[in-house]
Short mmCIF file of C-alpha atoms in Angstrom, two decimals:
data_model
loop_
_atom_site.label_atom_id
_atom_site.label_comp_id
_atom_site.label_asym_id
_atom_site.label_seq_id
_atom_site.Cartn_x
_atom_site.Cartn_y
_atom_site.Cartn_z
CA MET A 1 52.41 -59.44 14.17
CA VAL A 2 55.12 -57.72 12.16
CA SER A 3 53.62 -58.79 8.89
CA ALA A 4 50.20 -57.65 10.00
CA SER A 5 51.54 -54.21 10.88
CA ASN A 6 53.32 -53.96 7.57
CA GLN A 7 50.13 -54.85 5.74
CA GLN A 8 48.22 -52.16 7.64
CA GLY A 9 50.78 -49.47 6.88
CA ALA A 10 51.35 -50.37 3.28
CA LEU A 11 49.65 -48.31 0.49
CA PRO A 12 47.89 -49.97 -2.53
CA VAL A 13 50.25 -50.45 -5.40
CA ASN A 14 48.07 -48.34 -7.83
CA ALA A 15 47.41 -45.51 -5.33
CA GLY A 16 50.24 -43.41 -6.76
CA GLN A 17 48.98 -43.96 -10.28
CA HIS A 18 45.48 -42.78 -9.29
CA ALA A 19 46.93 -39.66 -7.67
CA VAL A 20 48.96 -38.83 -10.82
CA GLU A 21 45.86 -39.41 -13.03
CA SER A 22 43.75 -37.18 -10.80
CA THR A 23 46.34 -34.39 -10.91
CA GLY A 24 46.44 -34.70 -14.65
CA ASP A 25 42.60 -34.52 -14.92
CA LEU A 26 42.55 -31.35 -12.80
CA GLY A 27 45.16 -29.75 -15.01
CA ALA A 28 43.18 -30.62 -18.08
CA VAL A 29 39.97 -29.16 -16.58
CA ALA A 30 41.80 -25.96 -15.63
CA HIS A 31 42.76 -25.43 -19.27
CA LEU A 32 39.20 -25.81 -20.53
CA GLU A 33 37.64 -22.70 -22.02
CA HIS A 34 34.81 -21.24 -19.90
CA VAL A 35 31.77 -20.48 -22.08
CA LYS A 36 29.05 -18.26 -20.63
CA ARG A 37 25.51 -19.44 -21.00
CA ARG A 38 23.45 -17.27 -23.39
CA TYR A 39 19.95 -16.24 -22.26
CA TRP A 40 18.29 -15.51 -25.55
CA GLY A 41 14.90 -15.03 -23.98
CA ARG A 42 16.21 -12.21 -21.79
CA TYR A 43 17.93 -10.59 -24.73
CA VAL A 44 14.75 -10.63 -26.85
CA ALA A 45 12.60 -9.34 -24.02
CA SER A 46 15.05 -6.50 -23.31
CA ALA A 47 15.16 -5.51 -26.98
CA VAL A 48 11.38 -5.45 -27.17
CA ILE A 49 11.14 -3.24 -24.06
CA VAL A 50 13.75 -0.84 -25.38
CA VAL A 51 11.90 -0.57 -28.73
CA LEU A 52 8.59 0.05 -26.99
CA LEU A 53 10.08 2.74 -24.70
CA GLY A 54 11.69 4.45 -27.68
CA TYR A 55 8.38 4.41 -29.52
CA ILE A 56 6.59 5.96 -26.57
CA ALA A 57 9.29 8.61 -26.25
CA LEU A 58 9.06 9.51 -29.97
CA ALA A 59 5.26 9.68 -29.70
CA PHE A 60 5.53 12.19 -26.88
CA ALA A 61 8.26 14.11 -28.65
CA HIS A 62 6.29 14.48 -31.91
CA GLY A 63 2.83 14.67 -30.40
CA GLN A 64 0.72 17.77 -30.14
CA ILE A 65 2.11 18.70 -26.71
CA GLU A 66 3.22 22.16 -25.76
CA TRP A 67 5.76 21.47 -23.02
CA ARG A 68 5.96 25.08 -21.99
CA TYR A 69 2.36 24.84 -20.73
CA VAL A 70 3.39 21.97 -18.48
CA GLY A 71 5.90 24.18 -16.73
CA ARG A 72 3.56 27.13 -16.67
CA PHE A 73 0.59 25.30 -15.07
CA LEU A 74 2.72 23.22 -12.68
CA THR A 75 2.64 26.02 -10.16
CA ALA A 76 -0.68 27.56 -11.19
CA ARG A 77 -2.80 28.71 -8.23
CA SER A 78 -5.73 26.46 -9.09
CA ILE A 79 -3.49 23.42 -9.34
CA LEU A 80 -1.79 24.17 -6.02
CA VAL A 81 -5.19 24.71 -4.30
CA GLY A 82 -6.29 21.37 -5.72
CA LEU A 83 -3.09 19.73 -4.45
CA GLY A 84 -3.77 21.08 -0.98
CA ASN A 85 -7.36 19.77 -1.07
CA THR A 86 -6.06 16.42 -2.19
CA ILE A 87 -3.69 16.20 0.76
CA VAL A 88 -6.33 17.36 3.24
CA MET A 89 -8.80 14.78 1.95
CA THR A 90 -6.21 12.06 2.08
CA VAL A 91 -5.28 12.77 5.70
CA LEU A 92 -8.88 13.09 6.90
CA ALA A 93 -10.22 10.08 4.96
CA MET A 94 -7.35 7.89 6.21
CA ALA A 95 -7.93 9.08 9.80
CA LEU A 96 -11.58 8.17 9.53
CA GLY A 97 -10.76 4.88 7.87
CA ILE A 98 -8.20 3.89 10.52
CA ALA A 99 -10.59 4.74 13.33
CA LEU A 100 -13.39 2.72 11.80
CA GLY A 101 -10.98 -0.08 10.93
CA VAL A 102 -9.75 -0.46 14.49
CA ILE A 103 -13.27 -0.43 15.87
CA THR A 104 -14.51 -2.92 13.31
CA ALA A 105 -11.52 -5.24 13.80
CA ILE A 106 -12.19 -5.33 17.60
CA MET A 107 -15.84 -6.08 16.86
CA ARG A 108 -14.91 -8.93 14.53
CA LEU A 109 -12.78 -10.49 17.27
CA SER A 110 -15.46 -9.99 19.94
CA THR A 111 -17.33 -12.92 21.40
CA ASN A 112 -20.60 -11.02 21.01
CA PRO A 113 -22.36 -12.51 17.88
CA VAL A 114 -24.29 -9.26 17.28
CA LEU A 115 -21.07 -7.22 17.11
CA GLN A 116 -19.47 -9.82 14.85
CA ALA A 117 -22.42 -9.79 12.50
CA VAL A 118 -22.53 -5.96 12.27
CA ALA A 119 -18.78 -5.83 11.58
CA GLN A 120 -18.92 -8.59 8.92
CA GLY A 121 -21.88 -6.86 7.26
CA TYR A 122 -20.06 -3.57 7.16
CA VAL A 123 -16.98 -5.08 5.59
CA TRP A 124 -19.06 -7.06 3.09
CA LEU A 125 -21.10 -4.07 2.01
CA PHE A 126 -18.34 -1.47 1.57
CA ARG A 127 -15.79 -3.86 0.08
CA GLY A 128 -18.29 -5.30 -2.32
CA THR A 129 -19.38 -2.05 -4.02
CA PRO A 130 -17.30 0.35 -6.12
CA VAL A 131 -15.93 3.51 -4.43
CA ILE A 132 -17.34 5.77 -7.15
CA LEU A 133 -20.82 4.29 -6.53
CA GLN A 134 -20.51 5.02 -2.84
CA LEU A 135 -19.40 8.58 -3.54
CA LEU A 136 -22.43 9.17 -5.79
CA LEU A 137 -24.83 7.71 -3.18
CA TRP A 138 -23.49 9.97 -0.47
CA PHE A 139 -23.62 13.02 -2.73
CA ASN A 140 -27.28 12.23 -3.63
CA LEU A 141 -28.36 11.32 -0.13
CA ALA A 142 -30.98 14.10 -0.17
CA LEU A 143 -33.03 12.02 -2.60
CA VAL A 144 -33.53 9.43 0.16
CA PHE A 145 -33.38 11.63 3.26
CA PRO A 146 -34.50 15.14 2.43
CA THR A 147 -33.85 16.32 5.97
CA LEU A 148 -31.52 15.25 8.78
CA GLY A 149 -31.81 15.81 12.52
CA ILE A 150 -33.88 14.92 15.56
CA PRO A 151 -37.59 15.55 15.16
CA GLY A 152 -38.78 18.18 17.59
CA LEU A 153 -35.29 19.47 18.32
CA PHE A 154 -33.65 20.42 15.06
CA THR A 155 -33.69 19.50 11.41
CA VAL A 156 -31.58 20.63 8.43
CA ARG A 157 -31.90 20.09 4.73
CA THR A 158 -29.65 17.29 3.58
CA VAL A 159 -28.69 19.18 0.43
CA ASP A 160 -27.26 21.96 2.61
CA VAL A 161 -25.22 19.57 4.72
CA MET A 162 -24.00 17.01 2.19
CA THR A 163 -21.44 19.17 0.43
CA PRO A 164 -18.93 17.70 -2.05
CA PHE A 165 -16.28 17.81 0.73
CA LEU A 166 -18.41 15.88 3.26
CA ALA A 167 -19.65 13.43 0.64
CA ALA A 168 -16.03 12.71 -0.46
CA LEU A 169 -14.88 12.36 3.15
CA LEU A 170 -17.65 9.92 4.06
CA GLY A 171 -17.38 7.95 0.84
CA LEU A 172 -13.63 7.53 0.95
CA GLY A 173 -13.22 7.23 4.69
CA ILE A 174 -16.02 4.66 5.31
CA ASN A 175 -14.87 2.60 2.35
CA GLN A 176 -11.26 2.72 3.67
CA GLY A 177 -12.44 1.57 7.08
CA ALA A 178 -13.66 -1.74 5.59
CA TYR A 179 -10.23 -2.51 4.15
CA THR A 180 -8.33 -1.21 7.18
CA SER A 181 -10.33 -3.44 9.51
CA GLU A 182 -8.95 -6.52 7.77
CA VAL A 183 -5.41 -5.19 8.09
CA VAL A 184 -5.82 -4.48 11.76
CA ARG A 185 -7.52 -7.79 12.45
CA ALA A 186 -4.62 -9.62 10.78
CA GLY A 187 -2.21 -7.66 12.97
CA LEU A 188 -4.12 -8.50 16.16
CA LEU A 189 -4.24 -12.14 15.20
CA SER A 190 -0.47 -12.17 14.67
CA VAL A 191 0.14 -11.51 18.41
CA ASP A 192 0.60 -14.70 20.40
CA THR A 193 -2.43 -15.68 22.49
CA GLY A 194 -0.17 -15.91 25.50
CA GLN A 195 -0.06 -12.12 25.53
CA TYR A 196 -3.80 -11.95 26.08
CA GLU A 197 -3.60 -14.56 28.83
CA ALA A 198 -0.72 -12.73 30.56
CA ALA A 199 -2.64 -9.45 30.50
CA LYS A 200 -5.76 -11.14 31.85
CA SER A 201 -3.75 -12.85 34.65
CA ILE A 202 -2.62 -9.46 36.01
CA GLY A 203 -6.14 -8.06 36.02
CA MET A 204 -6.04 -6.00 32.84
CA ALA A 205 -9.40 -5.19 31.14
CA ARG A 206 -9.65 -6.31 27.52
CA LEU A 207 -9.61 -2.86 25.99
CA HIS A 208 -6.75 -1.75 28.27
CA ALA A 209 -4.71 -4.83 27.26
CA LEU A 210 -5.40 -4.06 23.60
CA ARG A 211 -4.22 -0.49 23.97
CA ARG A 212 -1.12 -1.14 26.07
CA ILE A 213 0.06 -4.61 25.06
CA ILE A 214 -1.55 -6.09 21.94
CA LEU A 215 -1.71 -3.12 19.55
CA PRO A 216 1.95 -2.05 20.07
CA GLN A 217 3.09 -5.58 19.17
CA ALA A 218 0.71 -5.77 16.21
CA MET A 219 1.99 -2.52 14.72
CA ARG A 220 4.89 -4.19 12.91
CA VAL A 221 2.28 -6.17 10.92
CA ILE A 222 -0.21 -3.34 10.57
CA VAL A 223 2.07 -0.47 9.48
CA PRO A 224 3.32 -1.70 6.05
CA PRO A 225 -0.13 -2.37 4.58
CA ILE A 226 -1.51 0.83 6.10
CA GLY A 227 1.34 2.73 4.36
CA ASN A 228 0.31 1.16 1.06
CA GLU A 229 -3.34 2.12 1.71
CA LEU A 230 -2.23 5.74 2.37
CA VAL A 231 -0.41 5.85 -0.93
CA GLY A 232 -3.50 4.44 -2.63
CA MET A 233 -5.75 6.98 -0.93
CA VAL A 234 -3.75 9.84 -2.52
CA LYS A 235 -4.74 8.49 -5.99
CA LEU A 236 -8.22 7.50 -4.86
CA THR A 237 -9.11 11.05 -4.03
CA SER A 238 -9.21 11.76 -7.79
CA LEU A 239 -12.53 9.90 -7.87
CA ALA A 240 -14.04 12.76 -5.87
CA SER A 241 -13.93 14.83 -9.03
CA VAL A 242 -17.18 13.15 -10.16
CA ILE A 243 -19.06 14.84 -7.27
CA GLN A 244 -17.37 18.27 -7.93
CA TYR A 245 -14.91 18.18 -5.02
CA ALA A 246 -12.19 20.64 -5.93
CA GLU A 247 -9.22 18.27 -5.67
CA MET A 248 -6.29 18.44 -8.08
CA LEU A 249 -7.66 16.42 -11.01
CA HIS A 250 -10.98 18.32 -10.88
CA ASN A 251 -9.17 21.67 -11.05
CA ALA A 252 -6.93 20.41 -13.88
CA GLN A 253 -10.00 19.40 -15.84
CA ASN A 254 -11.57 22.82 -15.34
CA ILE A 255 -8.49 24.45 -16.77
CA TYR A 256 -8.28 22.21 -19.85
CA TYR A 257 -11.96 22.60 -20.56
CA ALA A 258 -11.16 26.32 -20.98
CA ASN A 259 -7.88 26.19 -22.92
CA ALA A 260 -8.08 22.72 -24.56
CA ARG A 261 -4.57 21.76 -23.25
CA VAL A 262 -5.73 18.31 -22.16
CA ILE A 263 -2.52 16.32 -22.21
CA GLU A 264 -0.47 19.14 -20.69
CA LEU A 265 -2.85 19.51 -17.70
CA LEU A 266 -3.08 15.78 -17.20
CA MET A 267 0.71 15.61 -17.14
CA VAL A 268 0.82 18.37 -14.56
CA ALA A 269 -1.59 16.45 -12.32
CA GLY A 270 0.45 13.26 -12.87
CA ILE A 271 3.70 14.99 -11.90
CA TRP A 272 2.19 16.22 -8.63
CA TYR A 273 0.69 12.83 -7.85
CA LEU A 274 4.08 11.23 -8.39
CA ALA A 275 5.76 13.78 -6.15
CA VAL A 276 3.36 13.21 -3.26
CA VAL A 277 3.48 9.45 -3.60
CA THR A 278 7.30 9.49 -3.70
CA VAL A 279 7.49 11.46 -0.45
CA LEU A 280 4.94 9.18 1.24
CA SER A 281 6.79 6.04 0.05
CA PHE A 282 10.03 7.41 1.56
CA VAL A 283 8.29 8.07 4.87
CA GLN A 284 6.71 4.63 4.76
CA SER A 285 10.07 2.94 4.24
CA ARG A 286 11.53 4.79 7.25
CA VAL A 287 8.60 3.81 9.50
CA GLU A 288 8.78 0.17 8.31
CA ARG A 289 12.53 0.10 9.09
CA HIS A 290 11.81 1.55 12.59
CA TYR A 291 9.33 -1.26 13.40
CA ALA A 292 11.47 -3.93 11.79
CA ARG A 293 14.39 -2.87 14.00
CA GLY A 294 12.18 -3.09 17.07
CA ALA A 295 11.06 -6.59 16.05
CA GLY A 296 14.71 -7.58 15.50
CA ARG A 297 15.64 -6.52 19.03
CA ALA A 298 12.71 -8.39 20.44
CA SER A 299 13.64 -11.64 18.60
CA GLY A 300 17.28 -11.19 19.71
CA ARG A 301 16.24 -11.03 23.34
CA GLN A 302 14.27 -14.22 22.98
#
């Protein structure tokens, strides 16, 4: 028994030697020189980018650009009026697009095959054709329908009704509705089906449940893409210049047609577009943070 206990408590003869060798190895490793890895691909890419940026800067510096005209026309009345028209068209077209998108998304999720077919056809048609083509079709609608109205009650000439403003609003808003419907549908599908069943179990109608329970939960999925669509709509309004809507790019073109300061006026328009998009991007980030915080609290309670 004594010998057995002595054997169990005894250390191997070479254990101390291994410990000394390990300590020596650690000391040798500690004295090794640390060599940083060199990323030559990154260095070359960075150098190429710097050279290209420098070349672009030199081109603008030595180009035929009168910078004083940029500052002069930045606050020109025609440019500011165009900026206001751009903002108005953005807000109205997005409002129309969101309204149509919500209605179309609900139709897509309906059990009625007719509603589903109409919604799918709408999305297919307006997502499958260019926006500029749709704008031109709306603007030239009088060639297909010379008059609008109800026979026997009232009729108006289409050319008198379909102004550049209305044609731009319908073209941009209806096109936006097709894209927004997919965003809203994805948000509605992200809500657990148990929420629908719970609303149905307490006697809620389908539309009432959508408004009070489903849509509020889907907003955290819907809001970020809608914010991106809003930013895109600001720039998309420039296409309305082809139908003579007096938005910012159209007014800038009218000015440089008269004074031949093409680059200067285009830079003025670009500065204002960047300013509006920057403000909207900041607002979008705040709204996204708000809904993300709400989602975090909800997951924490679960």
